Coordinates of N, CA and C and ligand atoms in Angstrom, one line a residue:
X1 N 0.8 -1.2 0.0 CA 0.0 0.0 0.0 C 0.9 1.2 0.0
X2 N 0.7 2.2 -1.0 CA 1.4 3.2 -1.0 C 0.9 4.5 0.1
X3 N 1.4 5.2 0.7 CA 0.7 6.1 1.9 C 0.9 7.5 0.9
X4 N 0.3 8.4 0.7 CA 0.8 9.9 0.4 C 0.6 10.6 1.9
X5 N 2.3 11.2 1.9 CA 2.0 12.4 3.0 C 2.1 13.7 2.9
X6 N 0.9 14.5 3.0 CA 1.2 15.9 2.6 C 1.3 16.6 4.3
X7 N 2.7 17.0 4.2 CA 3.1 18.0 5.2 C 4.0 18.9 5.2
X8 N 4.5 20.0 5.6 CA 5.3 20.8 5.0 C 6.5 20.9 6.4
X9 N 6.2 20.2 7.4 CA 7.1 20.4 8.5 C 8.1 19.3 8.2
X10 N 9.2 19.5 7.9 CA 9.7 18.3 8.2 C 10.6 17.2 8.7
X11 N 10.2 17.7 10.0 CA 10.3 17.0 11.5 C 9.3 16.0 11.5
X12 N 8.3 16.3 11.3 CA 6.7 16.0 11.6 C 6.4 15.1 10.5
X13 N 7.1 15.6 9.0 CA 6.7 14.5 7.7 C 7.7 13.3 7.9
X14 N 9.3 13.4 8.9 CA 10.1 12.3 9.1 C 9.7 11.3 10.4
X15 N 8.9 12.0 10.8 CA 8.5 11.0 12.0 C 6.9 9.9 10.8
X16 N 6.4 11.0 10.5 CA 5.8 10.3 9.8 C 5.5 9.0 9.1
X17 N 6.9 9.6 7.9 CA 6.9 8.7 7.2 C 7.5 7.7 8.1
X18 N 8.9 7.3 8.8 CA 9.4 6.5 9.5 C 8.3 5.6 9.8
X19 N 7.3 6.2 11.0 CA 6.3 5.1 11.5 C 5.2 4.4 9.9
X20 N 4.9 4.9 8.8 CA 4.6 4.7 7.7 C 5.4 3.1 7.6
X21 N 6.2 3.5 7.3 CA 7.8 2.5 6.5 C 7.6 1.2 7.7
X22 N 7.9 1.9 9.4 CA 7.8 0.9 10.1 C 6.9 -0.5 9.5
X23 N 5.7 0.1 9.2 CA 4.3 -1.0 9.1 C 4.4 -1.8 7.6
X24 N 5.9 -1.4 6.7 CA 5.7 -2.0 5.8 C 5.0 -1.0 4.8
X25 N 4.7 -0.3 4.7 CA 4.1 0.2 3.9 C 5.1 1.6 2.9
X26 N 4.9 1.5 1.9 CA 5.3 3.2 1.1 C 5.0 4.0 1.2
X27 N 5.9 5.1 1.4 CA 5.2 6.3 1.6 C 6.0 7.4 0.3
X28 N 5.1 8.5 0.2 CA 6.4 9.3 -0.7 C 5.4 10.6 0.3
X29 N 6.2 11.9 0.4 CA 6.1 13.2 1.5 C 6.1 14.2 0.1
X30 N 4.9 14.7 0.0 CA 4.8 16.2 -0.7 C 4.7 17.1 0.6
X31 N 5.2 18.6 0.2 CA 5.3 19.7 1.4 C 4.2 20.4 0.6
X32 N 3.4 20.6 -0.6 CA 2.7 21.5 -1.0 C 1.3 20.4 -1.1
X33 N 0.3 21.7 -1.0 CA -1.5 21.2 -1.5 C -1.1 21.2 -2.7
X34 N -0.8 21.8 -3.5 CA -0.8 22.1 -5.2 C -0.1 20.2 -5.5
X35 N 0.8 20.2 -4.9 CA 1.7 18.9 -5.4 C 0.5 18.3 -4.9
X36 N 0.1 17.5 -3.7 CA -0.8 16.8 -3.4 C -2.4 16.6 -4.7
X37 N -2.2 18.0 -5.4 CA -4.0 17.7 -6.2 C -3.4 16.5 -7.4
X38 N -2.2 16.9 -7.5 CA -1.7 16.6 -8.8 C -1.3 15.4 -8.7
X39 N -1.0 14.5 -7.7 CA 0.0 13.5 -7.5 C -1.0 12.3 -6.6
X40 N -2.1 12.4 -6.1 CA -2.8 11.8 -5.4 C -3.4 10.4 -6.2
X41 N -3.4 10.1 -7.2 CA -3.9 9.0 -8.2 C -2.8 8.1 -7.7
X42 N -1.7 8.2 -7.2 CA -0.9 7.0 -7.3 C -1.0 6.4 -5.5
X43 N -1.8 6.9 -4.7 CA -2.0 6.7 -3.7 C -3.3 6.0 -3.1
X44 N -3.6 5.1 -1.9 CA -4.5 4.0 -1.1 C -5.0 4.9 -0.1
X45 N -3.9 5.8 0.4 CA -4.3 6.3 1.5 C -3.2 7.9 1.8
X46 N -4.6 8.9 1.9 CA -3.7 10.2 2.2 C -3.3 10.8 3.7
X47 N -2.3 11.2 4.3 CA -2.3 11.6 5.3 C -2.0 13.3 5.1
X48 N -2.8 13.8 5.3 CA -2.8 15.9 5.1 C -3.4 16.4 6.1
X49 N -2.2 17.3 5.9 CA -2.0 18.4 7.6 C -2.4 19.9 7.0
X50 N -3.3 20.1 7.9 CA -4.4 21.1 7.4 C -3.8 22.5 7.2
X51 N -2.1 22.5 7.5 CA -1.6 23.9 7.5 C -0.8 24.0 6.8
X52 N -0.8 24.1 5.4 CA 0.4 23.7 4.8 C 0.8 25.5 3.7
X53 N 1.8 25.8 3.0 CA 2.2 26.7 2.8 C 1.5 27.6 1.7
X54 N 1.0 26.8 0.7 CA 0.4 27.3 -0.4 C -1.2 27.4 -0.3
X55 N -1.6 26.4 0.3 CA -3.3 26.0 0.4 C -3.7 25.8 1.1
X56 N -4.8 26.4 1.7 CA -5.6 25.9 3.2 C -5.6 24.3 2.9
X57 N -5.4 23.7 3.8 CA -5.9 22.0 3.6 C -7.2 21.8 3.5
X58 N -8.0 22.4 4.2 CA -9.2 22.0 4.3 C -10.0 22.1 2.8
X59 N -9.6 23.0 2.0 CA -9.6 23.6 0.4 C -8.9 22.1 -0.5
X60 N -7.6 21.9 0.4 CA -7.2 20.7 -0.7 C -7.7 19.9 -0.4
X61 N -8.1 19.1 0.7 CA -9.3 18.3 1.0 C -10.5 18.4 0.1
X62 N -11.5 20.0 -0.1 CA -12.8 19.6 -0.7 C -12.5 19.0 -2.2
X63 N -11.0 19.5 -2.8 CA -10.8 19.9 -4.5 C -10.6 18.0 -4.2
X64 N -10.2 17.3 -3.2 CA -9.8 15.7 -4.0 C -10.7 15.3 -3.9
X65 N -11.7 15.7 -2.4 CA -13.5 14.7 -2.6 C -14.0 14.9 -3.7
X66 N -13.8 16.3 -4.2 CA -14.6 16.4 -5.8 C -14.0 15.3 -7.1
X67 N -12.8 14.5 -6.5 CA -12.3 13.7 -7.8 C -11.4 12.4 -7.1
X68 N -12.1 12.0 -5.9 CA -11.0 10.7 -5.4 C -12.1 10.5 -4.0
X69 N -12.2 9.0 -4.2 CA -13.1 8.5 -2.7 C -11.5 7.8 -2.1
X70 N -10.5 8.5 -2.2 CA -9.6 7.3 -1.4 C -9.7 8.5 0.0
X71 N -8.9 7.2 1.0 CA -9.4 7.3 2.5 C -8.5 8.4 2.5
X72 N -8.9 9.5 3.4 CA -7.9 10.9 3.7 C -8.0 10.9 5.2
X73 N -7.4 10.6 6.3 CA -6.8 11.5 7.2 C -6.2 12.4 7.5
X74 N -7.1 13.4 8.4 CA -6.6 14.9 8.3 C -5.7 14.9 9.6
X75 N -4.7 15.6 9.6 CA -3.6 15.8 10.7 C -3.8 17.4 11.2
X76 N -4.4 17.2 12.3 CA -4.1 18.6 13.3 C -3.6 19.0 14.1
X77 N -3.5 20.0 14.2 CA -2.7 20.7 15.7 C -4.1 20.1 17.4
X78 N -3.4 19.8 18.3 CA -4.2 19.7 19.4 C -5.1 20.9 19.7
X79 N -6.4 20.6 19.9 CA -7.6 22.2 20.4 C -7.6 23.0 18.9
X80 N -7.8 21.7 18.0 CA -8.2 22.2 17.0 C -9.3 21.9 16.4
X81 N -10.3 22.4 17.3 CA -11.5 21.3 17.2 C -12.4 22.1 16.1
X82 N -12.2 23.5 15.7 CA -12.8 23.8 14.5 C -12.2 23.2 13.1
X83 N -11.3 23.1 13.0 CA -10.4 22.4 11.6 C -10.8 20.9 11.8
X84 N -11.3 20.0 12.5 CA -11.3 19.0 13.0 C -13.2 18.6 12.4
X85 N -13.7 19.9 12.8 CA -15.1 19.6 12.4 C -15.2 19.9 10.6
X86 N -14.6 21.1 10.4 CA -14.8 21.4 9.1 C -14.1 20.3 8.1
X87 N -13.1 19.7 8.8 CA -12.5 18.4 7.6 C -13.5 17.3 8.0
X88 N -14.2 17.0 9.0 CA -14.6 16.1 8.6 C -15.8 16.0 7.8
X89 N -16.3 16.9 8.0 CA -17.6 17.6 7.1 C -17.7 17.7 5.6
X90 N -15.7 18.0 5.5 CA -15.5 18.2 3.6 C -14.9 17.0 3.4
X91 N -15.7 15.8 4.0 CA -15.1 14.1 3.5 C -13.9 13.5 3.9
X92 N -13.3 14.4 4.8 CA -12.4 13.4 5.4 C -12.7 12.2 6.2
X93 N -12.3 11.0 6.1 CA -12.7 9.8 7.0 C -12.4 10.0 8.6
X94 N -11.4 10.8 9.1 CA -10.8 10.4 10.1 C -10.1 11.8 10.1
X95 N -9.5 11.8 11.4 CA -8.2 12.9 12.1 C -7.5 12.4 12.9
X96 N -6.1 12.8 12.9 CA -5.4 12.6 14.0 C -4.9 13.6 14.5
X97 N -4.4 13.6 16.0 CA -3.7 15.4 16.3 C -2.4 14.8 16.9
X98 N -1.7 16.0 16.4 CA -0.2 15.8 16.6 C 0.1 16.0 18.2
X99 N 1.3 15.4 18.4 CA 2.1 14.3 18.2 C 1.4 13.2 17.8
X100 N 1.4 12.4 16.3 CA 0.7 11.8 16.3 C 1.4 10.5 16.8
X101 N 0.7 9.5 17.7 CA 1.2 8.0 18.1 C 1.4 7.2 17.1
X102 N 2.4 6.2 17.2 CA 2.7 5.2 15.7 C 1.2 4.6 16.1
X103 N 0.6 3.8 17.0 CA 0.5 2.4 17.5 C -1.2 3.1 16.5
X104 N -1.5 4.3 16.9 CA -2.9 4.9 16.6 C -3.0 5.2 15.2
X105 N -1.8 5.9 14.7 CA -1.4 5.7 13.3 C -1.7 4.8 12.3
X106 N -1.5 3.6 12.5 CA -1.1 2.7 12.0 C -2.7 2.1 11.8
X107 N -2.9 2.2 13.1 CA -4.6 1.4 13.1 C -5.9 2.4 12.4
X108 N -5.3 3.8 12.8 CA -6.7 4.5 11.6 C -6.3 4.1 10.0
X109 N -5.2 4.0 10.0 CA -4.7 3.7 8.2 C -5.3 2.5 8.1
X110 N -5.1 1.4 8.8 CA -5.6 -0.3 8.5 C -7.2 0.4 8.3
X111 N -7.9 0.8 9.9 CA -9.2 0.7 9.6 C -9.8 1.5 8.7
X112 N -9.4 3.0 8.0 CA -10.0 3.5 6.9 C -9.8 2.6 5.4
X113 N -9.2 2.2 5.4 CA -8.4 1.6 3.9 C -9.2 0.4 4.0
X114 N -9.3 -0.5 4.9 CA -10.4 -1.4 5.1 C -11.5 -1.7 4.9
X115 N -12.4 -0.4 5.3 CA -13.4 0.1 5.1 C -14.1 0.4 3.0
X116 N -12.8 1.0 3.0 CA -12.9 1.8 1.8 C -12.9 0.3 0.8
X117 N -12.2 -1.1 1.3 CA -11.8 -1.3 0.4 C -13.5 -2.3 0.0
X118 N -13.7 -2.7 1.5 CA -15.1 -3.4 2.1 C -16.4 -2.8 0.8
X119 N -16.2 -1.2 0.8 CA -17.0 -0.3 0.4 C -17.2 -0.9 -1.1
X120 N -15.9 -1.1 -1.6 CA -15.8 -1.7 -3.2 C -15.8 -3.3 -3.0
X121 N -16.5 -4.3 -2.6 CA -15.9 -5.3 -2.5 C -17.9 -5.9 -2.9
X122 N -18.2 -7.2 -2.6 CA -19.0 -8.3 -3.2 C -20.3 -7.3 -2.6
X123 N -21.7 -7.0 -3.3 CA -22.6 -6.2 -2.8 C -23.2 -7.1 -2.0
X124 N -23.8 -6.7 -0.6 CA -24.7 -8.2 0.0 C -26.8 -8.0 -0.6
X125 N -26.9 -6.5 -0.3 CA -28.2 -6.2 -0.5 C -28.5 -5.2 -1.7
X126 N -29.4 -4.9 -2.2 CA -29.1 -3.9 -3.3 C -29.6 -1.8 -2.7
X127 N -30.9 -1.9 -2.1 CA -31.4 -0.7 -2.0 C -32.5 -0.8 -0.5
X128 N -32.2 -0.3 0.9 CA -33.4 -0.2 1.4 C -33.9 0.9 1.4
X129 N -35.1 0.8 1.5 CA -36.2 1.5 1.3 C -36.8 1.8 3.0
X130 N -37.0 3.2 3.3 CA -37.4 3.8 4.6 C -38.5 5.4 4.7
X131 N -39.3 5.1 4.4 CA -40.4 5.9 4.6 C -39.7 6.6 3.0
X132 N -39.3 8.0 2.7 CA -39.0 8.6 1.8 C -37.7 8.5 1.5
X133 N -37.1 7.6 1.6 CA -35.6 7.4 2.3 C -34.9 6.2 0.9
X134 N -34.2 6.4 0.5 CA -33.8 4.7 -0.4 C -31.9 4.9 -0.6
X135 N -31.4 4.0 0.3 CA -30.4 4.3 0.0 C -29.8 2.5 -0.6
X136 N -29.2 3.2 -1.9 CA -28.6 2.1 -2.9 C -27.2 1.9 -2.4
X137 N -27.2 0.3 -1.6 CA -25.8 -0.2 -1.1 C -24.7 -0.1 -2.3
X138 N -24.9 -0.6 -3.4 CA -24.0 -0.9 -4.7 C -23.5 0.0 -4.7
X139 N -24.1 1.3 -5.5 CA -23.7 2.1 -5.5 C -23.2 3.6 -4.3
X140 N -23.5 3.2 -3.2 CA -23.2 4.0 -2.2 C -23.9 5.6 -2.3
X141 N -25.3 5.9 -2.9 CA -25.8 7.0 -2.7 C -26.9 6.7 -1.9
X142 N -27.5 7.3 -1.8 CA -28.9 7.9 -1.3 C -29.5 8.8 -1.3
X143 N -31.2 8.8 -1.2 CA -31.4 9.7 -1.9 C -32.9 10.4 -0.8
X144 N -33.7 11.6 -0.9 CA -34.8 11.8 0.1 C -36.0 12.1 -0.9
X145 N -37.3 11.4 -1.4 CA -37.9 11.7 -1.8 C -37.7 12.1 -3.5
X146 N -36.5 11.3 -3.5 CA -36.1 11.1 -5.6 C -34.8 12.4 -5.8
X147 N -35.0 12.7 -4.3 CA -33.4 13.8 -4.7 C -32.3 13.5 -4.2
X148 N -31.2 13.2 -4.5 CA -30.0 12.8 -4.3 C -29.1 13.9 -2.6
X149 N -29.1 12.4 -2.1 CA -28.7 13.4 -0.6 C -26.5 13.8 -0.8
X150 N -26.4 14.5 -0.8 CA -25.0 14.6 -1.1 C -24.2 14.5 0.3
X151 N -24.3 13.1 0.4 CA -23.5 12.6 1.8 C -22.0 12.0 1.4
X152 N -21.6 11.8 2.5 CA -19.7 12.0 2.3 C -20.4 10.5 2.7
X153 N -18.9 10.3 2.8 CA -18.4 8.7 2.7 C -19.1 7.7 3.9
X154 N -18.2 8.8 5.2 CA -18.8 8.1 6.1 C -20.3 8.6 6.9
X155 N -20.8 9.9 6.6 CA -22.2 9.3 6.4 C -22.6 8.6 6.3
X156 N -22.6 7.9 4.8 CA -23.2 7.1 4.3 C -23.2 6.2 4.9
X157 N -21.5 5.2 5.4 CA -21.3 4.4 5.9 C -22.2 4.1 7.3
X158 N -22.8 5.7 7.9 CA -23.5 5.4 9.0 C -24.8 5.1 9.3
X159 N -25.3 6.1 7.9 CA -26.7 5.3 7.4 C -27.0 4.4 7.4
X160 N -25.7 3.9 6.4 CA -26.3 2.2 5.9 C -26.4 1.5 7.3
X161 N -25.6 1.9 7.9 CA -25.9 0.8 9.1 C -26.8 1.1 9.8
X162 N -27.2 2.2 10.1 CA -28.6 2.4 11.2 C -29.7 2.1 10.2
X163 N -29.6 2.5 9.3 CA -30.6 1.7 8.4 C -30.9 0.0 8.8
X164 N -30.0 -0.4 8.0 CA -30.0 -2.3 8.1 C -30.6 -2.7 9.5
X165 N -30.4 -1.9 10.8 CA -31.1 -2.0 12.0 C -31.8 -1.4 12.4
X166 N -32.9 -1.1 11.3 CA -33.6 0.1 11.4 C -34.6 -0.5 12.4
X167 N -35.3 -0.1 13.5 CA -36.3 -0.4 14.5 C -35.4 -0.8 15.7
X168 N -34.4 -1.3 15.6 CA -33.6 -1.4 17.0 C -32.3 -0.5 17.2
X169 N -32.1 -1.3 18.0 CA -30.5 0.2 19.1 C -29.5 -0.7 18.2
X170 N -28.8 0.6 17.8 CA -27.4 0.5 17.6 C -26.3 1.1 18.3
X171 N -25.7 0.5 19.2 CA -24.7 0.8 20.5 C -23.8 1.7 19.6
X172 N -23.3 2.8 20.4 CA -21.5 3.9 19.8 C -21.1 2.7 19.8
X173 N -20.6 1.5 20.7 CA -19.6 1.0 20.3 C -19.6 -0.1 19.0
X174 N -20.9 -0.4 18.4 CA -21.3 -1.2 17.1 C -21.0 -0.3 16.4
X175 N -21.1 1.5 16.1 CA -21.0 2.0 15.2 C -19.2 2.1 15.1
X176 N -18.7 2.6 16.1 CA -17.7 3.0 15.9 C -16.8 1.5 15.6
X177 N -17.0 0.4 15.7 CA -16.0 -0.6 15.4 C -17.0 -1.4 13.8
X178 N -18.0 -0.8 13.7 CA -18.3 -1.0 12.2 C -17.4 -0.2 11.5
X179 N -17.5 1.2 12.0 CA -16.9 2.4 10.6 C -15.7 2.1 10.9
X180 N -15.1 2.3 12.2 CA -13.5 2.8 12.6 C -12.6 1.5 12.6
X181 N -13.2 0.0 12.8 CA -12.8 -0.9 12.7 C -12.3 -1.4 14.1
X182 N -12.3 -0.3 15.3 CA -12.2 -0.8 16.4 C -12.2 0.0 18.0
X183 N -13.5 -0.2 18.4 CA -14.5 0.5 19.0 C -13.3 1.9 20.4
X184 N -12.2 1.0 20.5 CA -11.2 1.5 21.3 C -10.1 2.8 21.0
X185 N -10.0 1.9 19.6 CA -8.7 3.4 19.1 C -9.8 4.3 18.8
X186 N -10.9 3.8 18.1 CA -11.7 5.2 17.3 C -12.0 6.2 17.7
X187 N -12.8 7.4 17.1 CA -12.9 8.0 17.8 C -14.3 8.6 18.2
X188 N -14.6 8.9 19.3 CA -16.0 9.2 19.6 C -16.6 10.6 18.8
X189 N -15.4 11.4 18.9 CA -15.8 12.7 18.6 C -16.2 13.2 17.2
X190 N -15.1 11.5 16.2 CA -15.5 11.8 14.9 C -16.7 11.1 14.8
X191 N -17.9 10.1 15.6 CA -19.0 10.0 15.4 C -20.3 10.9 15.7
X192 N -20.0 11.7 16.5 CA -20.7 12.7 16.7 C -20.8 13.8 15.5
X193 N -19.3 14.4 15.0 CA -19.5 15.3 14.2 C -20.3 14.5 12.9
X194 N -19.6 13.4 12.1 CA -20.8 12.9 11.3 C -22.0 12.8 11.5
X195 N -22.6 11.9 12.5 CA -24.1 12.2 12.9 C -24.6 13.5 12.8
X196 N -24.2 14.7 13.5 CA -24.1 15.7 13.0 C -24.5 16.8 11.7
X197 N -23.9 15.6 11.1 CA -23.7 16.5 9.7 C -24.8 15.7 8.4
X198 N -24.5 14.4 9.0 CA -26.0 12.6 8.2 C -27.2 13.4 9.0
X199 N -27.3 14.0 9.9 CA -28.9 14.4 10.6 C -29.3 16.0 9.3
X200 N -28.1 16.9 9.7 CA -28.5 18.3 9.0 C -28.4 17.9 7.6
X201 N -27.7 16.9 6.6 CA -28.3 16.3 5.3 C -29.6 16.3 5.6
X202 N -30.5 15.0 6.2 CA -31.3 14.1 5.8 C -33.0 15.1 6.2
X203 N -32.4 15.7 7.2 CA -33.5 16.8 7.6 C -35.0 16.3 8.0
X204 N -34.7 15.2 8.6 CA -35.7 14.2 9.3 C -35.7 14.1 10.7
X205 N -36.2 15.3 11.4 CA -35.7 15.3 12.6 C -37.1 13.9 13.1
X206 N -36.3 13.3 14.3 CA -37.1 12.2 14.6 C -36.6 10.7 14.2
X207 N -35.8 10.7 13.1 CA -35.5 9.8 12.4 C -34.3 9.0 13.0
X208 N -33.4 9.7 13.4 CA -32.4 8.9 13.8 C -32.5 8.9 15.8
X209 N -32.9 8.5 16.4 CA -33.0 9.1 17.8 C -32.2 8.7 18.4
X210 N -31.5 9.1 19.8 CA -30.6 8.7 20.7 C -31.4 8.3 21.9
X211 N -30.6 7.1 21.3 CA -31.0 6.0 22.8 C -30.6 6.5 24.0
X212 N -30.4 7.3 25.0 CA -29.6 7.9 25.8 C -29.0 6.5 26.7
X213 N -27.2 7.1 26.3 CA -26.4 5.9 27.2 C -26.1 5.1 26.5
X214 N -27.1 4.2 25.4 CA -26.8 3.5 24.5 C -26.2 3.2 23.2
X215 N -26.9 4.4 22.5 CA -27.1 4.7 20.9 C -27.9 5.2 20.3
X216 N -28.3 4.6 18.9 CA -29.4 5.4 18.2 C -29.8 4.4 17.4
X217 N -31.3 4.6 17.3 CA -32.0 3.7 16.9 C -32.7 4.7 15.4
X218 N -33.3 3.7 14.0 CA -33.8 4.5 13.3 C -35.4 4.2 13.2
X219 N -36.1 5.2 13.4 CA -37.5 5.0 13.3 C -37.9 5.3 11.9
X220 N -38.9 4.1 11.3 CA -39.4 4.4 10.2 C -40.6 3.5 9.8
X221 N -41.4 4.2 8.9 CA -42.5 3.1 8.9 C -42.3 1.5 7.9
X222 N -41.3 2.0 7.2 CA -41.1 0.9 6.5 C -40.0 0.0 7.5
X223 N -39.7 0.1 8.7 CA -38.8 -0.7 9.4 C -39.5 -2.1 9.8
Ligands
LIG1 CA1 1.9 22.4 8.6

């Protein structure tokens, strides 16, 4: 698996890459967004640090969701919980904040790449159907009443699963070790901001409810 690292520190891109390399994996270090729009095809998985010299990240972030579903992790500064919300919003899967840990590293890369690859892999169901609601597994959209909901990746990813259990509880820890791949490293805070952002999409208040303590359950009449 090839890794792309876009960072411009490069203290920060050599620790990087190193723990990268440790896991076996390739990495190649762009210090620019501009290099990153241009060079990103040859990569599985991006790691981009939202401060970089030429281009807000968060900008180089929306320009690749407009032309690449590969897995992006965003790198932030700590108490950066505005940059944190707005990448995950513009499609990023995931964040990590610097100093980033190998051991945590290593496992958001396994579990987004995983996911992504899960995402393209044997279809099991084709389309459920939920009150005005139809979201198509194959192809990974959905739509509210024949209009196309313009949900990111892991939205979607969160849909589909409160969907599939639509009428009963879905525990944080089922979601977060469905999407994140493992209920411990993941992170709480990026299931909140998606929920978040899958509720102000779908604009069905009622629809997704919190179990308080437990999770969320989806109410619908077609459940
Ligand atoms: Ca930087």
């Amino acid at each position: 698996m090839d890794v792309l690292i876009v960072e411009d520190d490069d203290a920060m891109a050599g620790a990087l890459t190193a723990a990268v390399e440790s896991a076996g994996l390739h990495s190649q270090r762009l210090a620019r967004g501009a290099d990153a729009l241009l060079s990103h095809r040859n990569f599985q998985v991006i790691l981009l640090d939202l401060g970089l010299p030429d281009m807000d990240g968060l900008e180089v972030l929306r320009k690749l969701r407009q032309v690449t579903d590969v897995p992006i992790l965003i790198l932030t500064a700590r108490d950066d919980e505005r940059s944190v919300v707005l990448g995950l919003r513009s499609g990023a899967d995931d964040y990590l904040v610097k100093p980033v840990k190998l051991v945590e590293l290593l496992a958001r890369i396994e579990a987004v790449t995983r996911r992504a690859g899960r995402a393209g892999g044997v279809p099991q169901e084709d389309t459920i159907v939920l009150d005005d609601l139809a979201i198509d597994l194959n192809r990974r959209t959905a739509s509210r009443a024949g209009l196309p909901l313009p949900l990111t990746a892991t939205e979607f990813d969160l849909l589909a699963l409160l969907a599939r259990h639509a009428g009963s509880v879905v525990t944080r820890e089922q979601i977060l070790d469905a999407l994140w791949g493992d209920a411990f490293l993941a992170s709480s805070r990026s299931l909140d901001v998606h929920l978040t952002g899958l509720r102000a999409k779908l604009q069905k208040p009622g629809f997704i409810i919190n179990v308080r303590g437990v999770g969320y359950r989806v109410e619908a009449a077609g459940a």
